[in-house]
Amino acid sequence: MKVRVHVSLKNGVLDPQGRAIHHAIEGLGFSGVKDVRAGRLFELEVDDSVTDAQLDDMAGKLLANMVIENYRIERVAA
Amino acid sequence: MKVRVHVSLKNGVLDPQGRAIHHAIEGLGFSGVKDVRAGRLFELEVDDSVTDAQLDDMAGKLLANMVIENYRIERVAA
């Protein structure tokens, strides 16, 4: 089973990478983009026996920095 | 309108970051994880007038390295 973990910065946390990308998008001539936030995406291939609690544990301990980031776990049908 | 751009490595491209995370997950005592791939996630806040073609252009020119990465654009209801 495939699992996606989306990690994004919490609201209020400064995102210099996102800001740089926003500037670059405007520099390329695109208009209409109001904000860009950069985050990370992990795609895990796990056994069906892995529980939501275990995934939660992995994400909180290893994949996201819970001080400044949130995560969202999404199970994808295999 | 919120748009998410998921960027992930193409199949066959080596992913040392994902491999390191996989090892770390096993080191923490979790079992059942077969593979980990690391990618990036961009959350854009755009005007409703921004077209799919424009988003496609942004992702291909700036957000993803099309030589080694794929991207997927997802519009999220505001």
mmCIF file of C-alpha atoms in Angstrom:
data_model
loop_
_atom_site.group_PDB
_atom_site.id
_atom_site.type_symbol
_atom_site.label_atom_id
_atom_site.label_comp_id
_atom_site.label_asym_id
_atom_site.label_seq_id
_atom_site.Cartn_x
_atom_site.Cartn_y
_atom_site.Cartn_z
ATOM 1 C CA MET A 1 0.000 0.000 0.000
ATOM 2 C CA LYS A 2 1.218 3.449 -0.880
ATOM 3 C CA VAL A 3 1.127 6.209 1.689
ATOM 4 C CA ARG A 4 1.825 9.890 1.097
ATOM 5 C CA VAL A 5 2.953 12.133 3.922
ATOM 6 C CA HIS A 6 2.593 15.850 3.172
ATOM 7 C CA VAL A 7 4.723 18.062 5.382
ATOM 8 C CA SER A 8 4.137 21.809 5.351
ATOM 9 C CA LEU A 9 5.214 24.725 7.494
ATOM 10 C CA LYS A 10 2.801 25.900 10.153
ATOM 11 C CA ASN A 11 1.045 29.203 9.590
ATOM 12 C CA GLY A 12 3.104 32.092 10.828
ATOM 13 C CA VAL A 13 6.429 30.358 10.268
ATOM 14 C CA LEU A 14 8.573 32.353 7.852
ATOM 15 C CA ASP A 15 9.217 30.534 4.587
ATOM 16 C CA PRO A 16 12.193 32.079 2.751
ATOM 17 C CA GLN A 17 12.242 29.282 0.163
ATOM 18 C CA GLY A 18 8.586 29.890 -0.666
ATOM 19 C CA ARG A 19 9.195 33.615 -0.870
ATOM 20 C CA ALA A 20 12.131 33.147 -3.233
ATOM 21 C CA ILE A 21 10.005 30.931 -5.472
ATOM 22 C CA HIS A 22 7.221 33.514 -5.412
ATOM 23 C CA HIS A 23 9.660 36.194 -6.572
ATOM 24 C CA ALA A 24 10.987 33.895 -9.284
ATOM 25 C CA ILE A 25 7.453 33.164 -10.529
ATOM 26 C CA GLU A 26 6.796 36.895 -10.806
ATOM 27 C CA GLY A 27 10.169 37.350 -12.493
ATOM 28 C CA LEU A 28 9.123 34.837 -15.143
ATOM 29 C CA GLY A 29 6.142 37.038 -15.925
ATOM 30 C CA PHE A 30 3.350 35.025 -14.324
ATOM 31 C CA SER A 31 0.710 37.066 -12.556
ATOM 32 C CA GLY A 32 -2.070 36.068 -10.202
ATOM 33 C CA VAL A 33 0.050 34.127 -7.721
ATOM 34 C CA LYS A 34 -0.506 35.547 -4.249
ATOM 35 C CA ASP A 35 1.545 33.250 -2.063
ATOM 36 C CA VAL A 36 3.846 30.249 -2.276
ATOM 37 C CA ARG A 37 4.676 27.900 0.581
ATOM 38 C CA ALA A 38 7.299 25.200 0.185
ATOM 39 C CA GLY A 39 6.975 21.847 1.883
ATOM 40 C CA ARG A 40 8.018 18.243 1.555
ATOM 41 C CA LEU A 41 6.369 15.107 0.314
ATOM 42 C CA PHE A 42 7.245 11.541 1.274
ATOM 43 C CA GLU A 43 5.905 8.535 -0.578
ATOM 44 C CA LEU A 44 6.105 5.358 1.462
ATOM 45 C CA GLU A 45 5.440 1.833 0.274
ATOM 46 C CA VAL A 46 4.204 -0.038 3.344
ATOM 47 C CA ASP A 47 2.652 -3.376 4.218
ATOM 48 C CA ASP A 48 -1.116 -3.322 4.683
ATOM 49 C CA SER A 49 -0.502 -4.321 8.303
ATOM 50 C CA VAL A 50 1.030 -0.946 9.162
ATOM 51 C CA THR A 51 -1.483 0.967 11.251
ATOM 52 C CA ASP A 52 -2.414 4.632 11.188
ATOM 53 C CA ALA A 53 -0.909 4.999 14.654
ATOM 54 C CA GLN A 54 2.438 3.706 13.406
ATOM 55 C CA LEU A 55 2.377 6.062 10.425
ATOM 56 C CA ASP A 56 1.522 8.907 12.756
ATOM 57 C CA ASP A 57 4.455 7.976 14.938
ATOM 58 C CA MET A 58 6.876 7.853 11.987
ATOM 59 C CA ALA A 59 5.726 11.199 10.672
ATOM 60 C CA GLY A 60 5.933 12.915 14.050
ATOM 61 C CA LYS A 61 9.292 11.443 15.015
ATOM 62 C CA LEU A 62 11.150 11.485 11.743
ATOM 63 C CA LEU A 63 9.468 13.081 8.756
ATOM 64 C CA ALA A 64 8.198 16.359 10.199
ATOM 65 C CA ASN A 65 9.654 18.800 12.676
ATOM 66 C CA MET A 66 6.596 19.243 14.860
ATOM 67 C CA VAL A 67 7.848 22.554 16.244
ATOM 68 C CA ILE A 68 7.418 24.342 12.923
ATOM 69 C CA GLU A 69 5.694 21.851 10.626
ATOM 70 C CA ASN A 70 2.408 20.029 10.248
ATOM 71 C CA TYR A 71 1.901 16.766 8.440
ATOM 72 C CA ARG A 72 -0.994 15.078 6.733
ATOM 73 C CA ILE A 73 -1.104 11.359 6.005
ATOM 74 C CA GLU A 74 -2.921 10.067 2.949
ATOM 75 C CA ARG A 75 -3.349 6.386 2.136
ATOM 76 C CA VAL A 76 -3.443 5.757 -1.587
ATOM 77 C CA ALA A 77 -5.222 2.690 -2.941
ATOM 78 C CA ALA A 78 -2.620 0.295 -4.291
ATOM 79 C CA MET B 1 -7.856 29.346 -4.858
ATOM 80 C CA LYS B 2 -5.298 27.022 -3.397
ATOM 81 C CA VAL B 3 -3.188 24.832 -5.646
ATOM 82 C CA ARG B 4 -0.854 22.059 -4.577
ATOM 83 C CA VAL B 5 2.025 20.971 -6.781
ATOM 84 C CA HIS B 6 3.479 17.581 -5.855
ATOM 85 C CA VAL B 7 6.975 17.014 -7.188
ATOM 86 C CA SER B 8 8.474 13.541 -7.015
ATOM 87 C CA LEU B 9 11.474 11.813 -8.527
ATOM 88 C CA LYS B 10 10.904 9.746 -11.654
ATOM 89 C CA ASN B 11 11.080 5.988 -11.331
ATOM 90 C CA GLY B 12 14.612 4.745 -11.681
ATOM 91 C CA VAL B 13 16.211 7.913 -10.385
ATOM 92 C CA LEU B 14 18.311 7.183 -7.316
ATOM 93 C CA ASP B 15 16.948 8.780 -4.154
ATOM 94 C CA PRO B 16 19.626 8.903 -1.436
ATOM 95 C CA GLN B 17 17.458 11.068 0.818
ATOM 96 C CA GLY B 18 14.620 8.566 0.659
ATOM 97 C CA ARG B 19 17.019 5.717 1.303
ATOM 98 C CA ALA B 20 18.472 7.466 4.349
ATOM 99 C CA ILE B 21 14.966 8.035 5.718
ATOM 100 C CA HIS B 22 14.118 4.387 5.075
ATOM 101 C CA HIS B 23 17.160 3.312 7.097
ATOM 102 C CA ALA B 24 16.260 5.734 9.877
ATOM 103 C CA ILE B 25 12.694 4.377 10.013
ATOM 104 C CA GLU B 26 14.048 0.857 10.399
ATOM 105 C CA GLY B 27 16.518 2.089 12.978
ATOM 106 C CA LEU B 28 13.624 3.470 15.020
ATOM 107 C CA GLY B 29 12.168 -0.030 15.116
ATOM 108 C CA PHE B 30 9.319 0.331 12.645
ATOM 109 C CA SER B 31 8.780 -2.648 10.375
ATOM 110 C CA GLY B 32 6.661 -3.063 7.277
ATOM 111 C CA VAL B 33 8.045 -0.108 5.345
ATOM 112 C CA LYS B 34 9.307 -1.314 1.980
ATOM 113 C CA ASP B 35 10.358 1.887 0.287
ATOM 114 C CA VAL B 36 10.563 5.618 0.876
ATOM 115 C CA ARG B 37 10.801 8.288 -1.810
ATOM 116 C CA ALA B 38 11.366 11.912 -0.917
ATOM 117 C CA GLY B 39 9.797 14.720 -2.903
ATOM 118 C CA ARG B 40 8.651 18.297 -2.605
ATOM 119 C CA LEU B 41 5.326 19.964 -2.118
ATOM 120 C CA PHE B 42 4.410 23.517 -3.097
ATOM 121 C CA GLU B 43 1.239 25.205 -1.951
ATOM 122 C CA LEU B 44 0.290 28.164 -4.108
ATOM 123 C CA GLU B 45 -2.424 30.697 -3.457
ATOM 124 C CA VAL B 46 -3.552 31.883 -6.887
ATOM 125 C CA ASP B 47 -6.315 33.956 -8.426
ATOM 126 C CA ASP B 48 -9.179 31.968 -9.932
ATOM 127 C CA SER B 49 -8.195 33.420 -13.300
ATOM 128 C CA VAL B 50 -4.948 31.449 -13.404
ATOM 129 C CA THR B 51 -5.364 28.664 -15.955
ATOM 130 C CA ASP B 52 -4.195 25.076 -15.846
ATOM 131 C CA ALA B 53 -1.829 25.836 -18.721
ATOM 132 C CA GLN B 54 -0.185 28.610 -16.690
ATOM 133 C CA LEU B 55 0.183 26.342 -13.665
ATOM 134 C CA ASP B 56 1.642 23.678 -15.895
ATOM 135 C CA ASP B 57 4.129 26.177 -17.240
ATOM 136 C CA MET B 58 5.167 27.327 -13.756
ATOM 137 C CA ALA B 59 5.644 23.774 -12.537
ATOM 138 C CA GLY B 60 7.664 22.710 -15.566
ATOM 139 C CA LYS B 61 9.852 25.808 -15.674
ATOM 140 C CA LEU B 62 10.442 26.476 -12.029
ATOM 141 C CA LEU B 63 9.092 23.998 -9.502
ATOM 142 C CA ALA B 64 10.204 20.693 -10.961
ATOM 143 C CA ASN B 65 13.349 19.588 -12.736
ATOM 144 C CA MET B 66 11.747 17.771 -15.640
ATOM 145 C CA VAL B 67 14.885 15.750 -16.348
ATOM 146 C CA ILE B 68 14.555 13.763 -13.146
ATOM 147 C CA GLU B 69 11.219 14.761 -11.625
ATOM 148 C CA ASN B 70 7.511 14.522 -12.321
ATOM 149 C CA TYR B 71 4.881 16.874 -11.022
ATOM 150 C CA ARG B 72 1.194 16.630 -10.334
ATOM 151 C CA ILE B 73 -1.058 19.673 -9.971
ATOM 152 C CA GLU B 74 -4.044 19.548 -7.660
ATOM 153 C CA ARG B 75 -6.555 22.371 -7.306
ATOM 154 C CA VAL B 76 -8.019 22.564 -3.829
ATOM 155 C CA ALA B 77 -11.421 24.119 -3.280
ATOM 156 C CA ALA B 78 -10.989 27.398 -1.455
#
